[in-house]
Tab-separated table of C-alpha atoms in Angstrom:
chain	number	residue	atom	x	y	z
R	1	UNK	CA	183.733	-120.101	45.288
R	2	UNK	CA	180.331	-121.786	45.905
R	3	UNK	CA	179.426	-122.074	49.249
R	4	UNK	CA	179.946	-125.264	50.761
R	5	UNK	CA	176.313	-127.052	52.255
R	6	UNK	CA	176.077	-130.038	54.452
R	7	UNK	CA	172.818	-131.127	53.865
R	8	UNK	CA	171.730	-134.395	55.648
R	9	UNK	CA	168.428	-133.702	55.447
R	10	UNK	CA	169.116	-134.640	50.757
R	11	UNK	CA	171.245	-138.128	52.433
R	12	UNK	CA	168.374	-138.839	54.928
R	13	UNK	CA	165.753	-138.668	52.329
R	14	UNK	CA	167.849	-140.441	49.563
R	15	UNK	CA	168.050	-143.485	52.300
R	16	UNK	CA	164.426	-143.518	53.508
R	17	UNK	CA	163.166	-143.654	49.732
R	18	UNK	CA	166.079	-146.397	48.916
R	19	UNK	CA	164.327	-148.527	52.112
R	20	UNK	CA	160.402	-147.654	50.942
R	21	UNK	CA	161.058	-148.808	47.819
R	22	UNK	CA	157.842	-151.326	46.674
R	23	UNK	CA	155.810	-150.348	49.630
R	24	UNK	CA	152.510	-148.392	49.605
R	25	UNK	CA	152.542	-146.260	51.980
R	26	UNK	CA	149.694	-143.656	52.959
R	27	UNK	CA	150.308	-140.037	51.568
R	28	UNK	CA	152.374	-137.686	54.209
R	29	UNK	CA	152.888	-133.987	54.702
R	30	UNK	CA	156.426	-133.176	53.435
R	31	UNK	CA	159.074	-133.181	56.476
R	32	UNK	CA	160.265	-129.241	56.983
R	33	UNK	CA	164.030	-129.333	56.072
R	34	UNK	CA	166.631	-129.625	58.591
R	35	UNK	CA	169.342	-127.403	59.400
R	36	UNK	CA	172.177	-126.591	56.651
R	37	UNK	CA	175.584	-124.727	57.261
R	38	UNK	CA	177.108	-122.596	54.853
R	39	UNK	CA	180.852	-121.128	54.166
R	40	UNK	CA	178.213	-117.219	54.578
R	41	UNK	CA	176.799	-118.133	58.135
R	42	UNK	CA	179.960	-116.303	59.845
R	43	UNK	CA	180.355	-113.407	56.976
R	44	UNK	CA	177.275	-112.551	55.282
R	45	UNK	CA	174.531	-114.110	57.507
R	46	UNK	CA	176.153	-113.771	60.798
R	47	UNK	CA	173.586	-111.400	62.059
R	48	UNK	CA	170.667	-113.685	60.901
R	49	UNK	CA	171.832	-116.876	62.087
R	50	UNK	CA	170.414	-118.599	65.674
R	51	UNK	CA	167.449	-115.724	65.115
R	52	UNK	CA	163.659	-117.157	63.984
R	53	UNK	CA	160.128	-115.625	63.205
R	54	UNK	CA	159.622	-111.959	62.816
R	55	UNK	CA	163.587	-111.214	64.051
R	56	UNK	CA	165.037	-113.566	61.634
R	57	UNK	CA	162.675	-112.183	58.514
R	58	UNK	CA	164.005	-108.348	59.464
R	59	UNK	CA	167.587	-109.355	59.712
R	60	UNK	CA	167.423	-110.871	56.275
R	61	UNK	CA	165.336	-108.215	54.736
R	62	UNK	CA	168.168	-105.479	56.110
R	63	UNK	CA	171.212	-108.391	54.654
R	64	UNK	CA	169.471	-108.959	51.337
R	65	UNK	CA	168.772	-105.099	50.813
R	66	UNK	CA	172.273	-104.472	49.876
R	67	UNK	CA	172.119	-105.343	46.288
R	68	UNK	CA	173.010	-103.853	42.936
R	69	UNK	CA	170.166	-103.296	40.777
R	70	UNK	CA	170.351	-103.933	37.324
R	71	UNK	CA	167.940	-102.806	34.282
R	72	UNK	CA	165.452	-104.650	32.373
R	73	UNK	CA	167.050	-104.389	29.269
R	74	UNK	CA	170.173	-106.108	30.944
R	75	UNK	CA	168.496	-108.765	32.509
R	76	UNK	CA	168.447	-110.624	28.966
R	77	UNK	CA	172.051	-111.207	29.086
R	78	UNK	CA	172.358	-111.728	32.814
R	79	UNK	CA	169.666	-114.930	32.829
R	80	UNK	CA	171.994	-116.062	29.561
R	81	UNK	CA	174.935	-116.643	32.440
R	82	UNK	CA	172.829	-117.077	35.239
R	83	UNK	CA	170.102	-120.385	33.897
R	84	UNK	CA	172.915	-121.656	31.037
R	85	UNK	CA	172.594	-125.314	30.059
R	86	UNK	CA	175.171	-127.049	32.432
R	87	UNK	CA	175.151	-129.411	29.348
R	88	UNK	CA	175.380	-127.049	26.596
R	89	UNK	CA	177.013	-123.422	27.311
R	90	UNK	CA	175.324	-122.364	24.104
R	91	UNK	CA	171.238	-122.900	25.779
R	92	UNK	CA	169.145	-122.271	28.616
R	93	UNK	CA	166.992	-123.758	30.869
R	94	UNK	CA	163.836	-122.669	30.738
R	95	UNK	CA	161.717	-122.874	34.124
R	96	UNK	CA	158.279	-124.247	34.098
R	97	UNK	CA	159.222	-126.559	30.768
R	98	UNK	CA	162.611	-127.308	31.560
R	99	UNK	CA	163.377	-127.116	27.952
R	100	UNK	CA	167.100	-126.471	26.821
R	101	UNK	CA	166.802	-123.272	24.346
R	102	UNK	CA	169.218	-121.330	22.417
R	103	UNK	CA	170.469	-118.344	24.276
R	104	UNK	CA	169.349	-116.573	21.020
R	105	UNK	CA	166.464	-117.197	20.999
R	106	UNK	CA	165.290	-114.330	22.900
R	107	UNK	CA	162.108	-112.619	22.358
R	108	UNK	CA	158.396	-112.717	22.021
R	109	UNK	CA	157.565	-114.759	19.212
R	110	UNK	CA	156.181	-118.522	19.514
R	111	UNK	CA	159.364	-120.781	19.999
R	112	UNK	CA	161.197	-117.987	21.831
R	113	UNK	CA	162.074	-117.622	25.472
R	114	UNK	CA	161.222	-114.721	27.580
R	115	UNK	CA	161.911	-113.080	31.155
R	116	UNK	CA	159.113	-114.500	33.423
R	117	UNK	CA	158.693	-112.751	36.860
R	118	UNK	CA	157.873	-115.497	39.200
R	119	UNK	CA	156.257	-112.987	41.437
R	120	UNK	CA	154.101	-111.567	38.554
R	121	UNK	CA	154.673	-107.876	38.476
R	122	UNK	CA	150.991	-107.289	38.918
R	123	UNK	CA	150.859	-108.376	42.363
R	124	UNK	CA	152.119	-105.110	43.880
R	125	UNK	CA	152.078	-103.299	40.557
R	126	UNK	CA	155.863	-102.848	39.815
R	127	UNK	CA	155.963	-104.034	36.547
R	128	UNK	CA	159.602	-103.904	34.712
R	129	UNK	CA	160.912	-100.814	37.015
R	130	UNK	CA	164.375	-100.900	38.201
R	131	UNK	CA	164.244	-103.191	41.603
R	132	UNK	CA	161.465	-105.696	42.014
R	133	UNK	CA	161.038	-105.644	38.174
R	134	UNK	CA	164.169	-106.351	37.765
R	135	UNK	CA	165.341	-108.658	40.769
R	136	UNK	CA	167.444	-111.683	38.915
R	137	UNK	CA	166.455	-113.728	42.128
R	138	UNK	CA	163.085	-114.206	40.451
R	139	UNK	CA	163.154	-113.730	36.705
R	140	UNK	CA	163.815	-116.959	34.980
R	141	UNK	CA	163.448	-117.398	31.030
R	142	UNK	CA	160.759	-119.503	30.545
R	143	UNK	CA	158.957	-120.253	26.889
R	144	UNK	CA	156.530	-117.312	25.454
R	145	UNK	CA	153.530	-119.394	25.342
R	146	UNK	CA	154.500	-121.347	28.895
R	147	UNK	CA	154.921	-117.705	29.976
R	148	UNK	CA	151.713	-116.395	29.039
R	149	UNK	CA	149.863	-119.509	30.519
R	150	UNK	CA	151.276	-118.950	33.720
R	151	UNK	CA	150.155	-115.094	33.271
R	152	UNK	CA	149.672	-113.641	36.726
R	153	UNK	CA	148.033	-116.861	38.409
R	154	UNK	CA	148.819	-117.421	42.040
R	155	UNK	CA	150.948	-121.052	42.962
R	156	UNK	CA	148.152	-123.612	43.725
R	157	UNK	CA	148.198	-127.757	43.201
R	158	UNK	CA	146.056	-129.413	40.613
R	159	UNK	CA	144.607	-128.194	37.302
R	160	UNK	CA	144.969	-129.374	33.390
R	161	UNK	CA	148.059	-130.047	31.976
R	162	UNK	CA	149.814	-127.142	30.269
R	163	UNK	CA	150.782	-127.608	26.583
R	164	UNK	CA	154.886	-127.616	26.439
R	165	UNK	CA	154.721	-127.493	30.017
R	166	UNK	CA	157.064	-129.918	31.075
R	167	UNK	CA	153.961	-131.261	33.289
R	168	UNK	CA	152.886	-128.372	34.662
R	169	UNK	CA	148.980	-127.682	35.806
R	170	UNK	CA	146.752	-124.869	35.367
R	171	UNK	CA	143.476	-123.978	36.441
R	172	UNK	CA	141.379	-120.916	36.405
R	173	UNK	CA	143.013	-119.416	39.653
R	174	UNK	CA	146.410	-120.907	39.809
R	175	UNK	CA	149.332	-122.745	38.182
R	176	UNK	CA	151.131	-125.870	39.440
R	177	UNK	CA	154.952	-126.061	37.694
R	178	UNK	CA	156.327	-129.312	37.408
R	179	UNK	CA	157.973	-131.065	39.975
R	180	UNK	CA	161.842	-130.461	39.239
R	181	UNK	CA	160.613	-126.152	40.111
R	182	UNK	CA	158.362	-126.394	42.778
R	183	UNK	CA	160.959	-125.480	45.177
R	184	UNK	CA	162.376	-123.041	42.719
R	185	UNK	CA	159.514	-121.177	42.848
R	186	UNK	CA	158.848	-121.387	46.750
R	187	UNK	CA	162.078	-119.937	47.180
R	188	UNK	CA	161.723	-117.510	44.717
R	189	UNK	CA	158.717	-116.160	45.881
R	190	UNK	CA	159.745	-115.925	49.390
R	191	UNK	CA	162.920	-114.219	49.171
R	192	UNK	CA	160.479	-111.237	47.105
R	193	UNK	CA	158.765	-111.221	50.622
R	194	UNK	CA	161.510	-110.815	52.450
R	195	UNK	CA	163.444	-108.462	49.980
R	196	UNK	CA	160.557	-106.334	49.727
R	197	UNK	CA	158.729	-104.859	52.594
R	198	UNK	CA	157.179	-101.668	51.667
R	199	UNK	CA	160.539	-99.425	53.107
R	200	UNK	CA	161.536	-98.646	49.625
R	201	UNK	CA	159.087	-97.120	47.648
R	202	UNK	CA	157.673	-100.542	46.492
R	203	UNK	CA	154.519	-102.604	47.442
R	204	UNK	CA	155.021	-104.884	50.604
R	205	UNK	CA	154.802	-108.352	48.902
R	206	UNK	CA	153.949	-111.462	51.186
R	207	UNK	CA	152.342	-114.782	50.742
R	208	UNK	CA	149.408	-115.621	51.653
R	209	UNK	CA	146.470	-118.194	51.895
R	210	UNK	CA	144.768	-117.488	49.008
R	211	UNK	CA	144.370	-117.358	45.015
R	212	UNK	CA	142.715	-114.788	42.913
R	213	UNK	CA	145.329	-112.187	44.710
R	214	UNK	CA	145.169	-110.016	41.101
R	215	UNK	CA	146.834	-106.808	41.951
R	216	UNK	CA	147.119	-107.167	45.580
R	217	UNK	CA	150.757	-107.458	46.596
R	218	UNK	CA	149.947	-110.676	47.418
R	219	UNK	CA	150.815	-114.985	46.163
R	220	UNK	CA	149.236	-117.675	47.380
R	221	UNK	CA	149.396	-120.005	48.841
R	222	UNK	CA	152.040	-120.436	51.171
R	223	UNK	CA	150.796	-123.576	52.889
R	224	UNK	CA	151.577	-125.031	49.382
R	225	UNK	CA	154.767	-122.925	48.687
R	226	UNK	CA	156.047	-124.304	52.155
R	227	UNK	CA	155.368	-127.836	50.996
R	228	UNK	CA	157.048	-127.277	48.139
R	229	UNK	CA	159.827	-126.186	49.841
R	230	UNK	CA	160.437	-129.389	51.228
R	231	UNK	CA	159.698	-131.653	48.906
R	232	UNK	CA	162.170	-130.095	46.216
R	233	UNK	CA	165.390	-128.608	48.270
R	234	UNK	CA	167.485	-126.821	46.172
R	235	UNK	CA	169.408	-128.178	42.999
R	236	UNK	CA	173.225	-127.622	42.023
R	237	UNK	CA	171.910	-126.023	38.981
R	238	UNK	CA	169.861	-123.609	41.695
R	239	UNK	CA	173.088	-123.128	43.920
R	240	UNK	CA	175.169	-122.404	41.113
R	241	UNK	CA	172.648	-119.399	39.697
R	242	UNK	CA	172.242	-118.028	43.436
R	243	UNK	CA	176.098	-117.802	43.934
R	244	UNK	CA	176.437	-115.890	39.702
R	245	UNK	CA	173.756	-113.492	40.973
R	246	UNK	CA	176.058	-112.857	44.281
R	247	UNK	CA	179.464	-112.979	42.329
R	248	UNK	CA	178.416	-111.112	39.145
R	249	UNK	CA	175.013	-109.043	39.384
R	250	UNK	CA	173.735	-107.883	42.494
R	251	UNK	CA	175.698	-109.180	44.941
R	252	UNK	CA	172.809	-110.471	47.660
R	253	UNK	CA	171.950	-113.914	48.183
R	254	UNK	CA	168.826	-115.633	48.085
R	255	UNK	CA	168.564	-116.884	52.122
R	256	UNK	CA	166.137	-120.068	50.931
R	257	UNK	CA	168.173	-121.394	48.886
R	258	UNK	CA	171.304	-121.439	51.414
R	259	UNK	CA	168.905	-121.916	54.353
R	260	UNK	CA	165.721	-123.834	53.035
R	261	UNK	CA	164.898	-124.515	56.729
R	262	UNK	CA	164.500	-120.909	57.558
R	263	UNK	CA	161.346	-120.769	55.577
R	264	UNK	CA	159.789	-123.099	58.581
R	265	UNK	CA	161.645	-120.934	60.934
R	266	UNK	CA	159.650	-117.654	59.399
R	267	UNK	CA	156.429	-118.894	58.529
């Protein structure tokens, strides 16, 4: 079953923006999320729990680790379970957009959905193999040409308003998706950071302050991921695909998404 979250951090925020409504109020760094319990702390995260910075990142790299790995070819069918249409069990939701597609309509062509690597596979240079390639924890579909806008660009505020986007920005260096995935992505990007650390063959991925990262196994920026972090905590729709990927696929967890306060606690 899903785990359970008490989240007063949602309920405090849901009240303060009840009280603020009609005021104008000065614009305010987002507040870093408070602590969450889940029905894993005592089982799965037991040895990460209580730890912070550099301890608590290696204790969740060595929990996360033990995953099945799945191919390429099969994540098609596993992101038709894993991002299906609460509303409509024959769709998806397609990050970025947020667009409810046909499950069939798979593929490359305009008007199809695709597998987009949220860490883009050149950043570290591990295109589609078996592992980071393949990690459901940050392949989403997403439209082709959405997709293809987004290309490799580093995570970055501000830009032009993408075509189909759902409001999403781009710019020359980066790509801002639309509110409703900011903390998607965050969390997405962070548990590649922590699930990969150069022990296994692969690139040692990590955020950092910067765009323009091209092949580097680097995103940027994580001042902006952080903030993102906070200002979206995770969805049901989120939950719900974390705990499929657990039950069904590969059997690790995504720690942000459980524990979006231990992205403050890390970085």
């Amino acid at each position: 079953m899903p785990a359970t979250h008490i989240r007063r951090w949602k309920t405090l925020a849901l009240s303060t923006s009840a009280v603020l409504v009609g005021l104008t109020l000065p614009t305010v760094a987002a507040t870093p999320a408070s602590a969450t319990t889940t029905a894993y702390d005592s089982t799965y995260y037991k040895n990460a729990v209580g730890k912070t910075g550099t301890t608590l990142k290696s204790s969740l790299h060595t929990i996360i680790s033990s995953q099945t790995k799945i191919s390429y070819s099969a994540v098609w069918d596993a992101l038709k379970v894993t991002d299906q249409d609460p509303n409509n069990s024959s769709n998806v939701i397609l990050l970025y957009s947020g667009v409810s597609r046909s499950k069939s309509l798979n593929g490359g062509d305009v008007g199809d959905w695709n597998r987009e690597h949220t860490w883009a596979k050149s950043h570290g240079n591990f295109g589609e193999v078996t592992g980071p390639g393949t990690d459901l924890h940050h392949l989403r579909p997403a439209d082709v040409q959405v997709n293809s806008i987004r290309g490799n660009l580093d995570f970055d505020n501000g830009g032009s308003t993408v075509t189909n986007g759902g409001g999403s920005l781009v710019d020359s260096d980066s790509f801002e998706p639309r509110d409703a995935d900011k903390g998607d992505v965050a969390r997405m990007i962070l548990y590649m950071a922590v699930r990969y650390e150069g022990d296994d063959g692969f690139a040692n991925l990590e955020p950092d302050e910067k765009v323009n990262n091209g092949s580097t196994p680097y995103i940027g920026k994580l001042s902006v991921l952080k903030q993102w972090n906070d200002e979206d905590p995770p969805s049901a729709f989120e939950e719900k695909r974390n705990q499929a990927i657990y039950d069904t696929y590969q059997h690790n967890r995504n720690p942000f998404i459980d524990h979006p306060e231990w992205v403050e606690a890390i970085w």
